[in-house]
């Protein structure tokens, strides 16, 4: 019989795990590692960043970040994720210090066709429970974007934007681009 994997704390994760380019997260004390993303996935992440970063910077709204970067969603429950992209507003800039320790305003996950680590539904639940305001699920195969808004630790709305529809965001209300304009 194989012994259960050793559970880690947030501090263990930061001091005892090796630096790697592979996606790695701490899920309630258990380390999950995935294979490196495919070029198609990384291309979509880069294109989204190139579309969003100038929008955020030109309006001095905060900062866009991209993976791999650990986000400690819940230190007490040992939950660390590495979203593909995320936005932290100036109002929440305090979460960025030695690490990102708190919820981003917006998390963007590129699904091709699934997230690299875990299930989409569980990730969305973690985001809701831990104070993320909005999550975008970019479906590469369908070329659509699902925008999920959260309030009071729950999903409050879910809207699917097709490839030719401008994305509507409560977190970035002036952003108006369709996936066809963003992705090659």
PDB file of C-alpha atoms in Angstrom:
ATOM      1  CA  UNK A   1       0.000   0.000   0.000  1.00  0.00           C
ATOM      2  CA  UNK A   2       1.347   3.442  -0.960  1.00  0.00           C
ATOM      3  CA  UNK A   3       1.447   5.949   1.895  1.00  0.00           C
ATOM      4  CA  UNK A   4      -0.614   9.107   1.556  1.00  0.00           C
ATOM      5  CA  UNK A   5       1.353  12.122   0.342  1.00  0.00           C
ATOM      6  CA  UNK A   6       2.677  14.418   3.046  1.00  0.00           C
ATOM      7  CA  UNK A   7       0.537  17.501   3.585  1.00  0.00           C
ATOM      8  CA  UNK A   8       2.303  20.843   3.562  1.00  0.00           C
ATOM      9  CA  UNK A   9       1.676  24.264   4.998  1.00  0.00           C
ATOM     10  CA  UNK A  10       2.038  27.460   2.980  1.00  0.00           C
ATOM     11  CA  UNK A  11       5.454  28.012   4.589  1.00  0.00           C
ATOM     12  CA  UNK A  12       6.516  24.446   3.712  1.00  0.00           C
ATOM     13  CA  UNK A  13       5.468  25.033   0.111  1.00  0.00           C
ATOM     14  CA  UNK A  14       7.605  28.154  -0.163  1.00  0.00           C
ATOM     15  CA  UNK A  15      10.648  26.719   1.607  1.00  0.00           C
ATOM     16  CA  UNK A  16      10.650  23.027   0.694  1.00  0.00           C
ATOM     17  CA  UNK A  17       9.503  22.825  -2.918  1.00  0.00           C
ATOM     18  CA  UNK A  18      11.947  23.230  -5.766  1.00  0.00           C
ATOM     19  CA  UNK A  19      11.643  26.028  -8.281  1.00  0.00           C
ATOM     20  CA  UNK A  20      10.181  24.689 -11.510  1.00  0.00           C
ATOM     21  CA  UNK A  21       8.649  25.968 -14.721  1.00  0.00           C
ATOM     22  CA  UNK A  22       5.892  23.387 -14.384  1.00  0.00           C
ATOM     23  CA  UNK A  23       2.593  24.625 -12.944  1.00  0.00           C
ATOM     24  CA  UNK A  24       2.469  23.728  -9.264  1.00  0.00           C
ATOM     25  CA  UNK A  25      -0.168  24.520  -6.665  1.00  0.00           C
ATOM     26  CA  UNK A  26      -0.888  23.711  -3.023  1.00  0.00           C
ATOM     27  CA  UNK A  27      -4.438  22.471  -2.617  1.00  0.00           C
ATOM     28  CA  UNK A  28      -5.434  22.144   1.026  1.00  0.00           C
ATOM     29  CA  UNK A  29      -1.929  20.986   1.883  1.00  0.00           C
ATOM     30  CA  UNK A  30      -1.405  18.640  -1.095  1.00  0.00           C
ATOM     31  CA  UNK A  31       0.999  19.667  -3.850  1.00  0.00           C
ATOM     32  CA  UNK A  32      -0.336  19.288  -7.388  1.00  0.00           C
ATOM     33  CA  UNK A  33       2.009  19.510 -10.368  1.00  0.00           C
ATOM     34  CA  UNK A  34       1.090  19.518 -14.053  1.00  0.00           C
ATOM     35  CA  UNK A  35       3.038  19.263 -17.259  1.00  0.00           C
ATOM     36  CA  UNK A  36       4.223  22.489 -18.820  1.00  0.00           C
ATOM     37  CA  UNK A  37       1.532  24.135 -20.944  1.00  0.00           C
ATOM     38  CA  UNK A  38       1.378  23.669 -24.703  1.00  0.00           C
ATOM     39  CA  UNK A  39       2.421  26.459 -27.085  1.00  0.00           C
ATOM     40  CA  UNK A  40      -1.213  27.118 -28.081  1.00  0.00           C
ATOM     41  CA  UNK A  41      -2.145  27.698 -24.447  1.00  0.00           C
ATOM     42  CA  UNK A  42       0.813  29.999 -23.784  1.00  0.00           C
ATOM     43  CA  UNK A  43       0.122  31.927 -26.980  1.00  0.00           C
ATOM     44  CA  UNK A  44      -3.431  32.638 -25.781  1.00  0.00           C
ATOM     45  CA  UNK A  45      -2.128  33.715 -22.356  1.00  0.00           C
ATOM     46  CA  UNK A  46       0.382  36.072 -24.002  1.00  0.00           C
ATOM     47  CA  UNK A  47      -2.223  37.562 -26.347  1.00  0.00           C
ATOM     48  CA  UNK A  48      -4.654  38.169 -23.487  1.00  0.00           C
ATOM     49  CA  UNK A  49      -1.892  39.827 -21.470  1.00  0.00           C
ATOM     50  CA  UNK A  50      -0.948  42.039 -24.437  1.00  0.00           C
ATOM     51  CA  UNK A  51      -4.591  43.153 -24.776  1.00  0.00           C
ATOM     52  CA  UNK A  52      -5.266  43.738 -21.084  1.00  0.00           C
ATOM     53  CA  UNK A  53      -1.997  45.165 -19.765  1.00  0.00           C
ATOM     54  CA  UNK A  54      -2.032  48.397 -21.853  1.00  0.00           C
ATOM     55  CA  UNK A  55      -5.690  48.915 -20.925  1.00  0.00           C
ATOM     56  CA  UNK A  56      -4.912  48.595 -17.206  1.00  0.00           C
ATOM     57  CA  UNK A  57      -1.701  50.663 -17.346  1.00  0.00           C
ATOM     58  CA  UNK A  58      -3.080  53.523 -19.453  1.00  0.00           C
ATOM     59  CA  UNK A  59      -5.899  54.017 -16.937  1.00  0.00           C
ATOM     60  CA  UNK A  60      -3.690  53.437 -13.881  1.00  0.00           C
ATOM     61  CA  UNK A  61      -6.149  50.815 -12.590  1.00  0.00           C
ATOM     62  CA  UNK A  62      -3.652  48.460 -10.973  1.00  0.00           C
ATOM     63  CA  UNK A  63      -1.517  45.703 -12.432  1.00  0.00           C
ATOM     64  CA  UNK A  64      -1.863  42.626 -14.646  1.00  0.00           C
ATOM     65  CA  UNK A  65       0.168  39.549 -13.668  1.00  0.00           C
ATOM     66  CA  UNK A  66       0.807  36.272 -15.451  1.00  0.00           C
ATOM     67  CA  UNK A  67       1.758  32.770 -14.449  1.00  0.00           C
ATOM     68  CA  UNK A  68       3.792  31.253 -13.048  1.00  0.00           C
ATOM     69  CA  UNK A  69       3.152  33.313  -9.941  1.00  0.00           C
ATOM     70  CA  UNK A  70       1.799  31.863  -6.704  1.00  0.00           C
ATOM     71  CA  UNK A  71      -1.386  33.368  -5.271  1.00  0.00           C
ATOM     72  CA  UNK A  72      -2.073  32.450  -1.647  1.00  0.00           C
ATOM     73  CA  UNK A  73      -5.872  32.394  -1.632  1.00  0.00           C
ATOM     74  CA  UNK A  74      -6.212  30.964   1.881  1.00  0.00           C
ATOM     75  CA  UNK A  75      -3.104  30.603   4.063  1.00  0.00           C
ATOM     76  CA  UNK A  76      -5.035  29.034   6.926  1.00  0.00           C
ATOM     77  CA  UNK A  77      -6.360  26.254   4.677  1.00  0.00           C
ATOM     78  CA  UNK A  78      -3.068  25.966   2.696  1.00  0.00           C
ATOM     79  CA  UNK A  79      -4.526  26.953  -0.687  1.00  0.00           C
ATOM     80  CA  UNK A  80      -2.141  28.379  -3.291  1.00  0.00           C
ATOM     81  CA  UNK A  81      -3.022  28.642  -6.988  1.00  0.00           C
ATOM     82  CA  UNK A  82      -1.225  29.796 -10.137  1.00  0.00           C
ATOM     83  CA  UNK A  83      -3.842  31.391 -12.407  1.00  0.00           C
ATOM     84  CA  UNK A  84      -2.862  31.973 -16.032  1.00  0.00           C
ATOM     85  CA  UNK A  85      -3.464  35.733 -15.665  1.00  0.00           C
ATOM     86  CA  UNK A  86      -4.816  37.961 -12.970  1.00  0.00           C
ATOM     87  CA  UNK A  87      -5.498  41.607 -12.242  1.00  0.00           C
ATOM     88  CA  UNK A  88      -4.977  43.330  -8.905  1.00  0.00           C
ATOM     89  CA  UNK A  89      -6.499  46.785  -8.580  1.00  0.00           C
ATOM     90  CA  UNK A  90      -4.794  49.675  -6.836  1.00  0.00           C
ATOM     91  CA  UNK A  91      -7.279  49.214  -3.992  1.00  0.00           C
ATOM     92  CA  UNK A  92      -6.023  45.672  -3.439  1.00  0.00           C
ATOM     93  CA  UNK A  93      -2.338  46.363  -4.133  1.00  0.00           C
ATOM     94  CA  UNK A  94      -1.621  45.555  -0.479  1.00  0.00           C
ATOM     95  CA  UNK A  95      -1.932  41.807  -1.306  1.00  0.00           C
ATOM     96  CA  UNK A  96       1.347  41.985  -3.262  1.00  0.00           C
ATOM     97  CA  UNK A  97       4.420  41.928  -1.019  1.00  0.00           C
ATOM     98  CA  UNK A  98       6.948  39.090  -0.820  1.00  0.00           C
ATOM     99  CA  UNK A  99       4.207  36.950  -2.411  1.00  0.00           C
ATOM    100  CA  UNK A 100       0.656  37.526  -3.575  1.00  0.00           C
ATOM    101  CA  UNK A 101      -1.235  36.938  -0.348  1.00  0.00           C
ATOM    102  CA  UNK A 102      -4.902  37.525  -1.030  1.00  0.00           C
ATOM    103  CA  UNK A 103      -7.490  37.444  -3.760  1.00  0.00           C
ATOM    104  CA  UNK A 104      -6.955  39.183  -7.076  1.00  0.00           C
ATOM    105  CA  UNK A 105      -9.858  41.239  -8.405  1.00  0.00           C
ATOM    106  CA  UNK A 106      -9.918  39.250 -11.661  1.00  0.00           C
ATOM    107  CA  UNK A 107      -8.591  35.794 -12.507  1.00  0.00           C
ATOM    108  CA  UNK A 108      -8.348  34.546 -16.092  1.00  0.00           C
ATOM    109  CA  UNK A 109      -7.986  30.852 -16.852  1.00  0.00           C
ATOM    110  CA  UNK A 110      -7.312  29.619 -20.394  1.00  0.00           C
ATOM    111  CA  UNK A 111      -9.028  26.275 -20.873  1.00  0.00           C
ATOM    112  CA  UNK A 112      -7.595  24.105 -23.594  1.00  0.00           C
ATOM    113  CA  UNK A 113      -9.925  22.243 -23.105  1.00  0.00           C
ATOM    114  CA  UNK A 114      -9.414  22.043 -19.319  1.00  0.00           C
ATOM    115  CA  UNK A 115      -7.343  23.838 -16.696  1.00  0.00           C
ATOM    116  CA  UNK A 116      -3.883  22.390 -16.246  1.00  0.00           C
ATOM    117  CA  UNK A 117      -4.423  21.598 -12.565  1.00  0.00           C
ATOM    118  CA  UNK A 118      -7.685  20.431 -11.028  1.00  0.00           C
ATOM    119  CA  UNK A 119     -11.239  20.814 -12.240  1.00  0.00           C
ATOM    120  CA  UNK A 120     -12.735  24.056 -13.467  1.00  0.00           C
ATOM    121  CA  UNK A 121     -15.685  23.824 -11.074  1.00  0.00           C
ATOM    122  CA  UNK A 122     -13.455  23.423  -8.009  1.00  0.00           C
ATOM    123  CA  UNK A 123     -11.253  26.339  -9.065  1.00  0.00           C
ATOM    124  CA  UNK A 124     -14.256  28.606  -9.606  1.00  0.00           C
ATOM    125  CA  UNK A 125     -15.524  27.648  -6.135  1.00  0.00           C
ATOM    126  CA  UNK A 126     -12.148  28.525  -4.558  1.00  0.00           C
ATOM    127  CA  UNK A 127     -12.194  31.903  -6.299  1.00  0.00           C
ATOM    128  CA  UNK A 128     -15.731  32.621  -5.051  1.00  0.00           C
ATOM    129  CA  UNK A 129     -15.007  31.548  -1.486  1.00  0.00           C
ATOM    130  CA  UNK A 130     -11.820  33.575  -1.215  1.00  0.00           C
ATOM    131  CA  UNK A 131     -12.850  37.013  -2.430  1.00  0.00           C
ATOM    132  CA  UNK A 132     -12.085  37.076  -6.152  1.00  0.00           C
ATOM    133  CA  UNK A 133     -14.519  39.526  -7.757  1.00  0.00           C
ATOM    134  CA  UNK A 134     -14.589  38.066 -11.260  1.00  0.00           C
ATOM    135  CA  UNK A 135     -13.248  35.096 -13.229  1.00  0.00           C
ATOM    136  CA  UNK A 136     -12.903  34.682 -16.981  1.00  0.00           C
ATOM    137  CA  UNK A 137     -12.835  31.176 -18.420  1.00  0.00           C
ATOM    138  CA  UNK A 138     -11.422  31.452 -21.927  1.00  0.00           C
ATOM    139  CA  UNK A 139     -12.484  28.392 -23.931  1.00  0.00           C
ATOM    140  CA  UNK A 140      -9.937  28.056 -26.713  1.00  0.00           C
ATOM    141  CA  UNK A 141     -11.754  25.296 -28.582  1.00  0.00           C
ATOM    142  CA  UNK A 142     -15.129  27.081 -28.617  1.00  0.00           C
ATOM    143  CA  UNK A 143     -13.445  30.478 -28.897  1.00  0.00           C
ATOM    144  CA  UNK A 144     -15.713  31.882 -26.205  1.00  0.00           C
ATOM    145  CA  UNK A 145     -15.236  33.548 -22.843  1.00  0.00           C
ATOM    146  CA  UNK A 146     -17.363  32.868 -19.782  1.00  0.00           C
ATOM    147  CA  UNK A 147     -17.362  35.787 -17.339  1.00  0.00           C
ATOM    148  CA  UNK A 148     -18.327  34.772 -13.807  1.00  0.00           C
ATOM    149  CA  UNK A 149     -18.980  37.409 -11.164  1.00  0.00           C
ATOM    150  CA  UNK A 150     -18.881  36.716  -7.457  1.00  0.00           C
ATOM    151  CA  UNK A 151     -20.567  38.421  -4.524  1.00  0.00           C
ATOM    152  CA  UNK A 152     -20.677  37.346  -0.877  1.00  0.00           C
ATOM    153  CA  UNK A 153     -18.468  34.294  -1.577  1.00  0.00           C
ATOM    154  CA  UNK A 154     -20.872  32.982  -4.217  1.00  0.00           C
ATOM    155  CA  UNK A 155     -21.354  33.091  -7.946  1.00  0.00           C
ATOM    156  CA  UNK A 156     -23.723  35.969  -8.750  1.00  0.00           C
ATOM    157  CA  UNK A 157     -23.779  35.795 -12.560  1.00  0.00           C
ATOM    158  CA  UNK A 158     -22.353  33.864 -15.477  1.00  0.00           C
ATOM    159  CA  UNK A 159     -22.359  35.238 -19.032  1.00  0.00           C
ATOM    160  CA  UNK A 160     -20.852  33.635 -22.131  1.00  0.00           C
ATOM    161  CA  UNK A 161     -19.361  35.955 -24.748  1.00  0.00           C
ATOM    162  CA  UNK A 162     -18.923  34.437 -28.194  1.00  0.00           C
ATOM    163  CA  UNK A 163     -15.805  35.044 -30.247  1.00  0.00           C
ATOM    164  CA  UNK A 164     -17.158  38.172 -31.961  1.00  0.00           C
ATOM    165  CA  UNK A 165     -18.813  39.753 -28.895  1.00  0.00           C
ATOM    166  CA  UNK A 166     -17.056  42.406 -26.847  1.00  0.00           C
ATOM    167  CA  UNK A 167     -16.279  41.113 -23.368  1.00  0.00           C
ATOM    168  CA  UNK A 168     -18.154  42.933 -20.593  1.00  0.00           C
ATOM    169  CA  UNK A 169     -16.394  43.054 -17.234  1.00  0.00           C
ATOM    170  CA  UNK A 170     -17.518  44.605 -13.959  1.00  0.00           C
ATOM    171  CA  UNK A 171     -13.877  44.716 -12.831  1.00  0.00           C
ATOM    172  CA  UNK A 172     -12.617  46.351 -16.046  1.00  0.00           C
ATOM    173  CA  UNK A 173     -15.790  48.136 -17.243  1.00  0.00           C
ATOM    174  CA  UNK A 174     -14.118  50.115 -20.050  1.00  0.00           C
ATOM    175  CA  UNK A 175     -12.493  47.058 -21.617  1.00  0.00           C
ATOM    176  CA  UNK A 176     -14.346  46.258 -24.843  1.00  0.00           C
ATOM    177  CA  UNK A 177     -12.596  43.704 -27.026  1.00  0.00           C
ATOM    178  CA  UNK A 178     -13.837  40.415 -28.474  1.00  0.00           C
ATOM    179  CA  UNK A 179     -11.770  37.235 -28.422  1.00  0.00           C
ATOM    180  CA  UNK A 180     -11.466  37.438 -32.219  1.00  0.00           C
ATOM    181  CA  UNK A 181      -9.622  40.738 -31.743  1.00  0.00           C
ATOM    182  CA  UNK A 182      -7.345  39.301 -29.060  1.00  0.00           C
ATOM    183  CA  UNK A 183      -6.501  35.738 -30.108  1.00  0.00           C
ATOM    184  CA  UNK A 184      -4.701  34.868 -33.335  1.00  0.00           C
TER     185      UNK A 184
END
